[in-house]
Tab-separated table of C-alpha atoms in Angstrom:
chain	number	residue	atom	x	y	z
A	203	UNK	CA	0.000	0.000	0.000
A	204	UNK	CA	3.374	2.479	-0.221
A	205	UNK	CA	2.169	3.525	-3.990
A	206	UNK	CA	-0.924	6.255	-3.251
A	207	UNK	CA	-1.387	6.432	-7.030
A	208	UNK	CA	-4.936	5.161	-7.507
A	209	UNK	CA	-5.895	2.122	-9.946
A	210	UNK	CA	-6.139	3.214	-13.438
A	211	UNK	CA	-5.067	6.453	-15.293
A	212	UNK	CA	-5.399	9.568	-13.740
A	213	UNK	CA	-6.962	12.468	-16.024
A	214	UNK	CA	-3.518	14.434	-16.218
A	215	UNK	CA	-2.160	10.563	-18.040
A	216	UNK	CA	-5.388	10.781	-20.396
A	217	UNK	CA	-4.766	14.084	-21.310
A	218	UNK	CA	-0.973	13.140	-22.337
A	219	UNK	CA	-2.291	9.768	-24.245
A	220	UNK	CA	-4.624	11.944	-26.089
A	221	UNK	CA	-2.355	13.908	-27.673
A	222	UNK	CA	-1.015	11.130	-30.169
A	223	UNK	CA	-4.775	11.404	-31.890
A	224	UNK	CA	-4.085	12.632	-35.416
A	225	UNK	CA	-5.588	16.344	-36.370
A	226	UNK	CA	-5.847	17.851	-39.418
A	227	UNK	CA	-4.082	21.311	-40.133
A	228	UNK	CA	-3.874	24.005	-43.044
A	229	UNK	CA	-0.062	24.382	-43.187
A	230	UNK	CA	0.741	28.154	-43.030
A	231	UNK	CA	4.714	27.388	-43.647
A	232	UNK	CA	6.438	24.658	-45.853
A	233	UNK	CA	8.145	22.167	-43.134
A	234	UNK	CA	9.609	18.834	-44.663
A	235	UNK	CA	8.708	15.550	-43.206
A	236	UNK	CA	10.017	14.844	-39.280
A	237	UNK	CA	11.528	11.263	-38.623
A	238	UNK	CA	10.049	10.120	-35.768
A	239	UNK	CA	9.893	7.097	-33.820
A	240	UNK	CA	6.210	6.840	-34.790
A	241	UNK	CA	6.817	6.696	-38.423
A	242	UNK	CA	7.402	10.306	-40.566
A	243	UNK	CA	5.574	13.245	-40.633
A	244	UNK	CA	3.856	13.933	-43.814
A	245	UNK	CA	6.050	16.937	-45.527
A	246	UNK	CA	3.910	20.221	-45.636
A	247	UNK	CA	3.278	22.615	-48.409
A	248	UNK	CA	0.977	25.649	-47.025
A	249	UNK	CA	-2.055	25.339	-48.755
A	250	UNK	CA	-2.628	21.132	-48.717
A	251	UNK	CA	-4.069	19.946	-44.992
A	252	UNK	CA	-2.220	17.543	-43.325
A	253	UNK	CA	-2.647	15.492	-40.326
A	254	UNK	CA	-0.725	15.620	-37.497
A	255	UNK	CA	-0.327	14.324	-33.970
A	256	UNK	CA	-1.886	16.383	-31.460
A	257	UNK	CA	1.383	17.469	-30.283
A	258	UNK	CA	2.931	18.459	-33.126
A	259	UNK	CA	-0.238	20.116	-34.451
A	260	UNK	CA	-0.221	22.505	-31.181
A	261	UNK	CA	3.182	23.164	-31.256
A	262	UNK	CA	2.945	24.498	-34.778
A	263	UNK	CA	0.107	26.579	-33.709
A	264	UNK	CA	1.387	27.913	-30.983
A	265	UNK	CA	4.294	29.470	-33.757
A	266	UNK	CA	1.637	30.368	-35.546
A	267	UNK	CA	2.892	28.360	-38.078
A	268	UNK	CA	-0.131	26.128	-38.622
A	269	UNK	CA	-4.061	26.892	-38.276
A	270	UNK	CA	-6.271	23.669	-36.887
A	271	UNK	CA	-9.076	22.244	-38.687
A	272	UNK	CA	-11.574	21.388	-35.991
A	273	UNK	CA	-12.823	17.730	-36.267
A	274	UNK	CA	-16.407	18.108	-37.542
A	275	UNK	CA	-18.087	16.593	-34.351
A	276	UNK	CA	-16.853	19.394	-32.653
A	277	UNK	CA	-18.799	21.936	-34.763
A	278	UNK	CA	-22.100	23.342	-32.679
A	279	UNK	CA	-24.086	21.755	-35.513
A	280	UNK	CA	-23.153	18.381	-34.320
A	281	UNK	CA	-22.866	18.731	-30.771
A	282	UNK	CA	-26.510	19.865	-30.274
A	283	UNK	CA	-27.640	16.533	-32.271
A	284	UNK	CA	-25.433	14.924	-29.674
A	285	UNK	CA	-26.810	17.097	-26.859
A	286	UNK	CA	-30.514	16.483	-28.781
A	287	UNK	CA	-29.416	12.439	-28.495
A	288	UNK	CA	-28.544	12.400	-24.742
A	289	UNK	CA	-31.172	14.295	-23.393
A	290	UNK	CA	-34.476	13.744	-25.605
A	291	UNK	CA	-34.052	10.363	-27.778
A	292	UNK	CA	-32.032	8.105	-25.106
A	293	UNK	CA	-32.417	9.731	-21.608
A	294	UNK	CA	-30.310	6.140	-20.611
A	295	UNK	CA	-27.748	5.641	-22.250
A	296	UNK	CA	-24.635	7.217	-23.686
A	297	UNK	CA	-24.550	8.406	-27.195
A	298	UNK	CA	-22.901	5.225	-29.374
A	299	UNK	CA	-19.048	6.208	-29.872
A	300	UNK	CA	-18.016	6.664	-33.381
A	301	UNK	CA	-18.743	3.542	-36.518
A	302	UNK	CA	-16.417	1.189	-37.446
A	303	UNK	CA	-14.442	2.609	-40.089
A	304	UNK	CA	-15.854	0.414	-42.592
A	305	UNK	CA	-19.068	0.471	-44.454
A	306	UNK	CA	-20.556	-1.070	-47.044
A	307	UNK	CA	-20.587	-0.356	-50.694
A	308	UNK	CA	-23.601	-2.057	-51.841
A	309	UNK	CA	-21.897	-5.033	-53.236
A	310	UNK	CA	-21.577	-7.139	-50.239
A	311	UNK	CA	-17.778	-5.511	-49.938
A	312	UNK	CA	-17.150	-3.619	-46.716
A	313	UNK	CA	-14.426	-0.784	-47.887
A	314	UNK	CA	-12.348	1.337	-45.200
A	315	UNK	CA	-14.302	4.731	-44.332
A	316	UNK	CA	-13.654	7.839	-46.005
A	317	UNK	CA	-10.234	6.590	-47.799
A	318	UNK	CA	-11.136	9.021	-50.813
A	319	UNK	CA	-10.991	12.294	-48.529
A	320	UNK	CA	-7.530	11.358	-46.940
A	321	UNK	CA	-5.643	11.846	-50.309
A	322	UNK	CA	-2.795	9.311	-49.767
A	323	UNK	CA	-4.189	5.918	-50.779
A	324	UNK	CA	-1.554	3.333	-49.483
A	325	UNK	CA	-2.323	4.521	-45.844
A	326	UNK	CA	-2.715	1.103	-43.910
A	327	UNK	CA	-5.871	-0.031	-42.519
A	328	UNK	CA	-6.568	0.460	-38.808
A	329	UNK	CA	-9.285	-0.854	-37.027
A	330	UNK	CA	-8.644	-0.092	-32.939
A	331	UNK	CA	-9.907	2.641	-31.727
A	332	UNK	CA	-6.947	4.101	-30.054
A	333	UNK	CA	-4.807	4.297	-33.550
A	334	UNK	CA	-8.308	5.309	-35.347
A	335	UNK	CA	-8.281	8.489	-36.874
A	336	UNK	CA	-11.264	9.764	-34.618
A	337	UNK	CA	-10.358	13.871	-34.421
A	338	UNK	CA	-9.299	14.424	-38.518
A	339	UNK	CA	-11.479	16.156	-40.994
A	340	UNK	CA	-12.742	13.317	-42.038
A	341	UNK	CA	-14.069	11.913	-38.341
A	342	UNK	CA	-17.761	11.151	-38.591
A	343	UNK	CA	-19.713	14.093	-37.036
A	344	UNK	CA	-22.699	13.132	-34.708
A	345	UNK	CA	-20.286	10.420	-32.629
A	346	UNK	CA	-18.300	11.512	-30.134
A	347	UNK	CA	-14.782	9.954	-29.970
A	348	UNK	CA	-13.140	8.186	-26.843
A	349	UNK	CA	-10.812	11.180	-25.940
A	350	UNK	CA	-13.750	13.906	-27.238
A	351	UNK	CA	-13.805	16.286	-23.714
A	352	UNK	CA	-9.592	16.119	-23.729
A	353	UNK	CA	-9.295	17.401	-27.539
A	354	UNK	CA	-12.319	19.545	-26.874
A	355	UNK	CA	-11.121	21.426	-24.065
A	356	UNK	CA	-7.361	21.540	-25.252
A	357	UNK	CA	-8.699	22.862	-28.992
A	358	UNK	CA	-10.869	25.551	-27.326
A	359	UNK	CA	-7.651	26.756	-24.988
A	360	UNK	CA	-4.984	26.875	-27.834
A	361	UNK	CA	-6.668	27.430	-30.773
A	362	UNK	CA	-10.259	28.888	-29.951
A	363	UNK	CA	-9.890	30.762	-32.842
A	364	UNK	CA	-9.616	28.173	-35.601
A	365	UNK	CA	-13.250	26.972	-34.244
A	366	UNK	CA	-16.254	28.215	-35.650
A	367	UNK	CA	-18.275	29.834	-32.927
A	368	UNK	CA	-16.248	28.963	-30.036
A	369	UNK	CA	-18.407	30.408	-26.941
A	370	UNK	CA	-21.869	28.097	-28.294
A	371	UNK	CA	-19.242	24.593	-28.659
A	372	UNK	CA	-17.758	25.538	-24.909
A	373	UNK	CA	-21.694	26.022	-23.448
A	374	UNK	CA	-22.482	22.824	-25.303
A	375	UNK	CA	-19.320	21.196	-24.296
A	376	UNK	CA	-20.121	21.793	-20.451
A	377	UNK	CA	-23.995	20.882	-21.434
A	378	UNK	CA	-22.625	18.040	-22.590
A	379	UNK	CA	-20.265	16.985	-19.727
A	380	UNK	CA	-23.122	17.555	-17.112
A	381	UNK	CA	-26.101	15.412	-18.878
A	382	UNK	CA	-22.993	12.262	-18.938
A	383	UNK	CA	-22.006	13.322	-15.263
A	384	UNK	CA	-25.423	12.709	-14.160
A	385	UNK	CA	-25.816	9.687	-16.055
A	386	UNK	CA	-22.942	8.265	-15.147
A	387	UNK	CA	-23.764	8.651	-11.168
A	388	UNK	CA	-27.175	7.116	-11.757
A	389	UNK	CA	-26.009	4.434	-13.641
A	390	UNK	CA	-24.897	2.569	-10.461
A	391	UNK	CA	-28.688	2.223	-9.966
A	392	UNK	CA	-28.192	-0.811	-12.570
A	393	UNK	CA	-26.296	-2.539	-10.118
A	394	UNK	CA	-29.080	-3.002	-7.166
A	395	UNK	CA	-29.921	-6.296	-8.303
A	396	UNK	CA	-26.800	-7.637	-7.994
A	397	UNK	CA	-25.914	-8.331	-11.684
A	398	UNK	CA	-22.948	-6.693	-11.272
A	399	UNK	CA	-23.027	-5.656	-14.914
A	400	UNK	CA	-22.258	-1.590	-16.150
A	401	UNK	CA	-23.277	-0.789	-19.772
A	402	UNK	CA	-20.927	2.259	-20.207
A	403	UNK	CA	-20.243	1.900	-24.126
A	404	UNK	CA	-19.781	5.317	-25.472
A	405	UNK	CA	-17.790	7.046	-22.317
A	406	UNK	CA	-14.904	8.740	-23.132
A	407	UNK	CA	-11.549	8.344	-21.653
A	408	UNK	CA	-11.573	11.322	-19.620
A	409	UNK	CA	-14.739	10.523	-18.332
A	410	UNK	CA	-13.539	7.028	-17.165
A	411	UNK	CA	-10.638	8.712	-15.858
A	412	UNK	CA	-12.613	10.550	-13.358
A	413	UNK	CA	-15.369	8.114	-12.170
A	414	UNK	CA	-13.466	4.960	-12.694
A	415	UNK	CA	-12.896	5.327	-8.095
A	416	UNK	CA	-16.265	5.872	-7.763
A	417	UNK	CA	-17.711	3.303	-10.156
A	418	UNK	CA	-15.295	0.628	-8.603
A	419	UNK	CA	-16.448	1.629	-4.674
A	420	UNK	CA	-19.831	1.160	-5.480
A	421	UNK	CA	-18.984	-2.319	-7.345
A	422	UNK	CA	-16.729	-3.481	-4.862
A	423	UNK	CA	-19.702	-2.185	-1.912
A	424	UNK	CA	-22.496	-3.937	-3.585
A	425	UNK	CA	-20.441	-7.000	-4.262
A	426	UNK	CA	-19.147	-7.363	-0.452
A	427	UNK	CA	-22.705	-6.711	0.945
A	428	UNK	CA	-23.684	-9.198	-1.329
A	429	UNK	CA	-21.060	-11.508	-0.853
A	430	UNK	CA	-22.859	-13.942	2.165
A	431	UNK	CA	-26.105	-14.449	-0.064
A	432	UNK	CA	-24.191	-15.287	-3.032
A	433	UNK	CA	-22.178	-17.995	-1.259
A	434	UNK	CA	-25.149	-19.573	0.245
A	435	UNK	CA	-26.469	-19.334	-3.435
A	436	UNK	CA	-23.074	-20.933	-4.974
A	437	UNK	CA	-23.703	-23.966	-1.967
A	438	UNK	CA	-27.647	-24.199	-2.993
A	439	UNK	CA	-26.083	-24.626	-6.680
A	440	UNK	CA	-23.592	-26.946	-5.863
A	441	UNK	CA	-25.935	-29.499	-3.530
A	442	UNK	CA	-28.592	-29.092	-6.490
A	443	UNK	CA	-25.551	-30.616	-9.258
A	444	UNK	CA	-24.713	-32.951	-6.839
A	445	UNK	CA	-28.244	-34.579	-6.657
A	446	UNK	CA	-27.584	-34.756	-10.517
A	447	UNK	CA	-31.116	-33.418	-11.242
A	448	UNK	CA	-29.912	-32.029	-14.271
A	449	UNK	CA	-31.974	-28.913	-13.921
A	450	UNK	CA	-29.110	-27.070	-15.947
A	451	UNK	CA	-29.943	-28.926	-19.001
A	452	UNK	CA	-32.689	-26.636	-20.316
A	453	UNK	CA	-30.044	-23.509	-20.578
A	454	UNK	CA	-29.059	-25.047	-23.561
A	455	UNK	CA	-29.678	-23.412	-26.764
B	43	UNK	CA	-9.718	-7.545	3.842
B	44	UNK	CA	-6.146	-6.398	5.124
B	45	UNK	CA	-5.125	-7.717	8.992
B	46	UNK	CA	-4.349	-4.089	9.514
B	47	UNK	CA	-7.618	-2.621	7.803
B	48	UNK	CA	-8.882	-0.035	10.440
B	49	UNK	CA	-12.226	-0.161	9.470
B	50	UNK	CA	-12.278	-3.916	9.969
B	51	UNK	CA	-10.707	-3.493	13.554
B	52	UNK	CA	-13.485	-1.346	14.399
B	53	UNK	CA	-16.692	-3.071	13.032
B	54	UNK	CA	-14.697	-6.101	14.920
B	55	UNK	CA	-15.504	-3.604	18.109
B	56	UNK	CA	-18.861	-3.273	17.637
B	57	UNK	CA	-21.416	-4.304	20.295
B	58	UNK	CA	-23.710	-7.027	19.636
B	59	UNK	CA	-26.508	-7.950	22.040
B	60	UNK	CA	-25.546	-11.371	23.616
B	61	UNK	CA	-28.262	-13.741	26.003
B	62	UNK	CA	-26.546	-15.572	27.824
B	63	UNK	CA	-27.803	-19.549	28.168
B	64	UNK	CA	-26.301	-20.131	31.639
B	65	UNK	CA	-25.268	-19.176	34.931
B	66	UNK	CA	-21.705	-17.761	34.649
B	67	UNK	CA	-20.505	-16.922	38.269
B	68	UNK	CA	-17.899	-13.886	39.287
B	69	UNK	CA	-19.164	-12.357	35.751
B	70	UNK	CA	-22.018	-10.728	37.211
B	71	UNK	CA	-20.222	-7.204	37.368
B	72	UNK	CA	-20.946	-7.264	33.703
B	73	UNK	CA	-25.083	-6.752	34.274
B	74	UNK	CA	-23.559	-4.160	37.065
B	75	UNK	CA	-24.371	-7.313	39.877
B	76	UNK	CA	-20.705	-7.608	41.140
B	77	UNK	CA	-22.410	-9.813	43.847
B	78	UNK	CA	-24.204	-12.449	42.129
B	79	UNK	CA	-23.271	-14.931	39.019
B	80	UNK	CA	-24.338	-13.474	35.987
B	81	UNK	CA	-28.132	-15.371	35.570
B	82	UNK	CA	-28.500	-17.220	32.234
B	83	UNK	CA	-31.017	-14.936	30.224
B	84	UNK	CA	-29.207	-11.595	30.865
B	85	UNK	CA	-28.569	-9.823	27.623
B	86	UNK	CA	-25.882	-7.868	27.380
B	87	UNK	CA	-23.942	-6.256	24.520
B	88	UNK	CA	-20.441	-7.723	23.776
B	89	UNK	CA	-18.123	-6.972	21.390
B	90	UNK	CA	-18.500	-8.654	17.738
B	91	UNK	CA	-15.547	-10.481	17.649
B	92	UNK	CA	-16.549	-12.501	21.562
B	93	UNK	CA	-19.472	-12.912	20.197
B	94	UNK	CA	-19.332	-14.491	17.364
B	95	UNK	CA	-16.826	-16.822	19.083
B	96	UNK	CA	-18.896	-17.319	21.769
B	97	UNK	CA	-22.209	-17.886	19.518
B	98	UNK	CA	-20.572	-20.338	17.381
B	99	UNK	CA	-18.513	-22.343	19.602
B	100	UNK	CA	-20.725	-25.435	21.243
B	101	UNK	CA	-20.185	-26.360	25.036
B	102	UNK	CA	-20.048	-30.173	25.874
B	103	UNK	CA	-23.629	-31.351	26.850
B	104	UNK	CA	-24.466	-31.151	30.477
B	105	UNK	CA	-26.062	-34.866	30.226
B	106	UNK	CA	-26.525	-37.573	27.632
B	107	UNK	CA	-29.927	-36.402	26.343
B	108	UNK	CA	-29.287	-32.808	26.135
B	109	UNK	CA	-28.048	-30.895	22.461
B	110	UNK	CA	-24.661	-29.414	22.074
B	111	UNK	CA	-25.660	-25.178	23.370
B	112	UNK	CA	-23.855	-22.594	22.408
B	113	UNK	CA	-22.866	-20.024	25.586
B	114	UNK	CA	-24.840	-17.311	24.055
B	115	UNK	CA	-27.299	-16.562	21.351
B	116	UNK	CA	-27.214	-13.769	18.730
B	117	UNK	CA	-29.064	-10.978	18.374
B	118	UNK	CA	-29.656	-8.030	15.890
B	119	UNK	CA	-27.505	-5.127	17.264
B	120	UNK	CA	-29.919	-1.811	17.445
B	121	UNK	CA	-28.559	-0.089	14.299
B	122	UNK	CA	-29.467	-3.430	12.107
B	123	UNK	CA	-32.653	-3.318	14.494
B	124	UNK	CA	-36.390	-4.136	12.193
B	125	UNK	CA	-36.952	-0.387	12.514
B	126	UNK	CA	-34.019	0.865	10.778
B	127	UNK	CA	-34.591	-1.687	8.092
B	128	UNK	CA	-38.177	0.178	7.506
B	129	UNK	CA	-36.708	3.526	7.291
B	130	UNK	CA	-34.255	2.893	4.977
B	131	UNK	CA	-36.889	1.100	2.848
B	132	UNK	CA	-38.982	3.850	2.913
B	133	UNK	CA	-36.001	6.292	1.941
B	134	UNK	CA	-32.785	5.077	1.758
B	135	UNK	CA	-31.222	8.794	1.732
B	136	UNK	CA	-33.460	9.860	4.689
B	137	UNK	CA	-31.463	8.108	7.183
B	138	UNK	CA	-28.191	9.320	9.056
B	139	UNK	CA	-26.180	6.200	8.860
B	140	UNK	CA	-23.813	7.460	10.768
B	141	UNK	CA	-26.000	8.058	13.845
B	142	UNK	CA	-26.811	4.368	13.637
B	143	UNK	CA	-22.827	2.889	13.651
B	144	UNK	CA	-19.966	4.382	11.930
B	145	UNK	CA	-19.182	0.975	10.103
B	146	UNK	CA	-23.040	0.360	9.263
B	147	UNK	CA	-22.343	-2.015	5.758
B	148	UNK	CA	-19.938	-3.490	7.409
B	149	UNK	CA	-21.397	-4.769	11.024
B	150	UNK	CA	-24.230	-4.995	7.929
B	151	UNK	CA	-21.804	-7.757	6.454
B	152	UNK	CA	-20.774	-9.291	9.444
B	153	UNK	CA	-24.085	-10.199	10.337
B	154	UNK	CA	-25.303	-11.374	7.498
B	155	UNK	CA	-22.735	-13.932	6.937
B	156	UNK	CA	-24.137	-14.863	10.717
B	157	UNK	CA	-27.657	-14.404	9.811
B	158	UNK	CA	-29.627	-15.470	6.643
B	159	UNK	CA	-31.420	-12.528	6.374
B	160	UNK	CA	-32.089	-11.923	2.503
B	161	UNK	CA	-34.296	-9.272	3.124
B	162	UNK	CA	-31.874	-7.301	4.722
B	163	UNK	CA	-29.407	-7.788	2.251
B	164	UNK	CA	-31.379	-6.708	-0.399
B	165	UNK	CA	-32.467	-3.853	1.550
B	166	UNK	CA	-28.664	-2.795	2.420
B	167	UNK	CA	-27.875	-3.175	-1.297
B	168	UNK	CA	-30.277	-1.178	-2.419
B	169	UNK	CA	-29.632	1.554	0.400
B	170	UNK	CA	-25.609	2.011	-0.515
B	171	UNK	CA	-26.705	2.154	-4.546
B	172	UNK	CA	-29.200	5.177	-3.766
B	173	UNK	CA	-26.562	6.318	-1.086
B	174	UNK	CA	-23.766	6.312	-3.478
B	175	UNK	CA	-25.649	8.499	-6.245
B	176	UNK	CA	-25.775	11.362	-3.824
B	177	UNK	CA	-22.174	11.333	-2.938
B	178	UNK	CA	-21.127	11.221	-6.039
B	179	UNK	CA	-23.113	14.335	-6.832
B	180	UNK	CA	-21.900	15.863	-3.606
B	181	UNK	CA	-18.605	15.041	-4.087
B	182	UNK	CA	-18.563	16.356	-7.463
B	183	UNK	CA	-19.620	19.778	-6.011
B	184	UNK	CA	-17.655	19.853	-2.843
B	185	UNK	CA	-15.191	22.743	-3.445
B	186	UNK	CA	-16.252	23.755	-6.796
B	187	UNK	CA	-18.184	26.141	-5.676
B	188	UNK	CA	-18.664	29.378	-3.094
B	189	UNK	CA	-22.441	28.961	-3.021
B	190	UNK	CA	-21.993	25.487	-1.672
B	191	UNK	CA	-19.711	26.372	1.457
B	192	UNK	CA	-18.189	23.700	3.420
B	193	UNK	CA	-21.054	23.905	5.955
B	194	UNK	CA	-23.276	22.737	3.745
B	195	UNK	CA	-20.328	19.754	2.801
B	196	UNK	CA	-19.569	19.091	6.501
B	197	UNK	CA	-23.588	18.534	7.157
B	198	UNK	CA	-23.816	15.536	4.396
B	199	UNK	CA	-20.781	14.144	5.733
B	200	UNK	CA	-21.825	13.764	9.007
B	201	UNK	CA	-24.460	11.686	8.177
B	202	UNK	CA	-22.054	8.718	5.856
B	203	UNK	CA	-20.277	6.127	7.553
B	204	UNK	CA	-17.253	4.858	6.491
B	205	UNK	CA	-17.748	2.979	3.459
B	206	UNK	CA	-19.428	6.016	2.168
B	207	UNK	CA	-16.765	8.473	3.357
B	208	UNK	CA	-14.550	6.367	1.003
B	209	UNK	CA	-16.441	6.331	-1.700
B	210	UNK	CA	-17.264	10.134	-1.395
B	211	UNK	CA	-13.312	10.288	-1.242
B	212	UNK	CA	-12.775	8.409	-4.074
B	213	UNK	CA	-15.181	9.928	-6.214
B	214	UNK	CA	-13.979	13.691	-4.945
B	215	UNK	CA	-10.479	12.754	-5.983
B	216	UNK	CA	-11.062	11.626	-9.523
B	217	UNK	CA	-13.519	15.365	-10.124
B	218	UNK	CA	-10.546	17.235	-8.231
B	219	UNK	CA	-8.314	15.687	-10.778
B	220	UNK	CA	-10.524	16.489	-13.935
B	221	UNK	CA	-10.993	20.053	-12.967
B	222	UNK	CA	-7.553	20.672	-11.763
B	223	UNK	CA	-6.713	19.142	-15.423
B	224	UNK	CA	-9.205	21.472	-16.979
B	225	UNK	CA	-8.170	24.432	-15.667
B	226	UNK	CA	-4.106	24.167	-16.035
B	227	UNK	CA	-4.829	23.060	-19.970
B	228	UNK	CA	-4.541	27.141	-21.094
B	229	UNK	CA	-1.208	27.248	-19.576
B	230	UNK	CA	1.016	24.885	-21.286
């Protein structure tokens, strides 16, 4: 018990994972390509878009060197149908995180999404959603992406000015965050009946970050006030298979 | 559970009404008797940890025909007592847990691995899930704002006990660190 550090990442870790998502940027300089550990930085001539790591991207704009193209679900168009989502259609749940980047064309062939927009074509395929290109240009809009509120809030300190109608995306932004907050704390409710089970598909990183003690003290509570009933339940169980009544047999499918 | 868990040592601590099922002389200073034997039938609170010893453990039978006793028998202790149970069924966030033990869930859990009480158990499950939904919303406020004040904090405090004090913590620590996040992200 000499570490203090609590289980899981703390939100100042997220934050620092986050920025290796890709971003696009207009170029306002020519800057050839960076050798990195990574891989290389695509070369950039001023008026083509490029996309960078999140890093990079905020370095250059901090030189003013580079302006940011703001992913499109982080326009106020698409955050109120998000906002709309989470509040009207589907009071429960979160709002589903973004597709899988493949769709199909009509001919029983799933293709990769949005390969035409990217311009390079022999960019390889990546399915995982860490490595997905979730914050580019050509990011779905509607869905937001697993590190949405750390890109968010670092886009609107740094480069407020490269989003279209900043102060409506930071009231929606904090809309946002609230109507998840509150969902998050009363999705514990779930857990009264002892199934033990947490549907939180769609919660962002930062988000996990933050609950992740509290979600895990009310698990661990209900499961140790539980924990006396469930072992006279596992005995019931096991004195029931070992009259060999076979009363298991009808779970099959 | 750790050996050196705290919380454990005092829920071990707690008192648990006890009847005893015989005479035990020079014990009678315990029902405030110093004179006389303490009379089988007195009930009188002993620590959790005796009694649960002394509940479980069977004496050797008096005679041939007579079951295997135990010295005494358990009760409910008064903050687990039927009452409580109603009040936190009616309204789980009504009730100052704290006034009833400081380590309510878990003399909760150390009696119902004693007792087969399902009832109960439901009832405490459903009490810390309500519970917990507050203090997370509480915790998520403590500090943010002036409005709120800390006597306003220090007043839903006082009526957790310590499972909920950590959880509270727990859940204060991970807002702290969001906001704390948020607000130093303008100055790198």
């Amino acid at each position: 018990m000499a570490l203090s550090l609590p289980s899981g990442l703390v939100p100042t870790e997220v934050a620092f994972l986050c920025e290796m998502e890709m971003i696009t940027i207009v170029p306002r300089q020519r800057l050839e390509s960076i050798p990195m550990l990574s891989g290389k930085t695509p070369a950039l001539r001023p008026p083509r878009r490029a996309d960078l790591p999140l890093w990079l991207a905020l370095l250059l704009k901090k030189q003013r060197r580079a302006n940011i193209v703001p992913p499109p679900w982080l326009l106020p168009a698409s955050l109120q149908e998000i906002v709309h989502t989470e509040t009207n259609i589907d009071p429960e749940a979160f709002s589903p995180p973004p597709p899988a980047p493949m769709r199909s064309d009509g001919r029983g062939v799933a293709r990769p999404y949005a390969t035409a927009g990217s311009g390079n074509g022999e960019r390889e395929l990546i399915l995982a959603p860490p490595f997905l290109p979730s914050c580019t240009q050509d990011a779905p809009s509607g869905y937001l992406p697993y590190h949405w509120l750390e890109i968010a809030e670092t886009l609107l300190a740094h480069a407020a000015d490269d989003i279209p109608n900043a102060p409506e995306v930071r009231a929606l932004l904090r809309d946002l965050q609230e109507v998840r907050a509150a969902k998050m704390r009363a999705s514990t409710r779930h857990l009264e009946g002892g199934g033990g089970v947490l549907n939180i598909r769609g919660v962002g990183a930062m988000e996990l970050a933050e609950s992740r003690g509290f979600v895990l003290g009310v698990v661990d509570g209900v499961r140790k006030l539980g924990a006396s009933v469930e072992a006279g339940r596992r005995e019931e169980e096991l004195e029931r298979g070992a009259d060999g009544d076979g009363s298991d047999d009808d779970m099959e499918l | 559970m750790s050996y050196y868990d705290i919380d454990a040592i005092l829920t071990d601590a707690e008192k648990v009404p006890c009847k005893f099922e015989l005479d035990i002389p020079e014990l009678g200073y315990l029902d405030n008797n110093p004179s006389q034997p303490l009379k089988s039938g007195t009930t009188i609170g002993l620590p959790l940890w005796l009694a649960e010893l002394l509940a479980l453990a069977n004496r050797a039978p008096s005679s041939a025909d007579e079951d295997a006793k135990s010295f005494v028998s358990l009760n409910m202790p008064a903050s687990l007592s039927s009452e409580v149970m109603s009040a936190l069924k009616a309204d789980p966030r009504a009730v100052p847990l704290r006034d009833q033990s400081h380590n309510f869930y878990g003399l909760g859990t150390r009696m119902l691995d004693l007792f087969e009480e399902k009832e109960m158990c439901a009832i405490l499950r459903r009490t810390f899930v309500t519970r917990a939904a507050d203090i997370a919303l509480h915790a998520g406020k403590a500090g943010a704002t002036d409005d709120m004040g800390v006597g306003a904090g220090e007043e839903f405090l006082r009526g957790l006990e310590e499972w909920e004090r950590k959880l509270f913590k727990k859940s204060h620590d991970g807002a702290k660190g969001t906001k704390e996040w948020m607000e130093g992200v303008k100055k790198h």
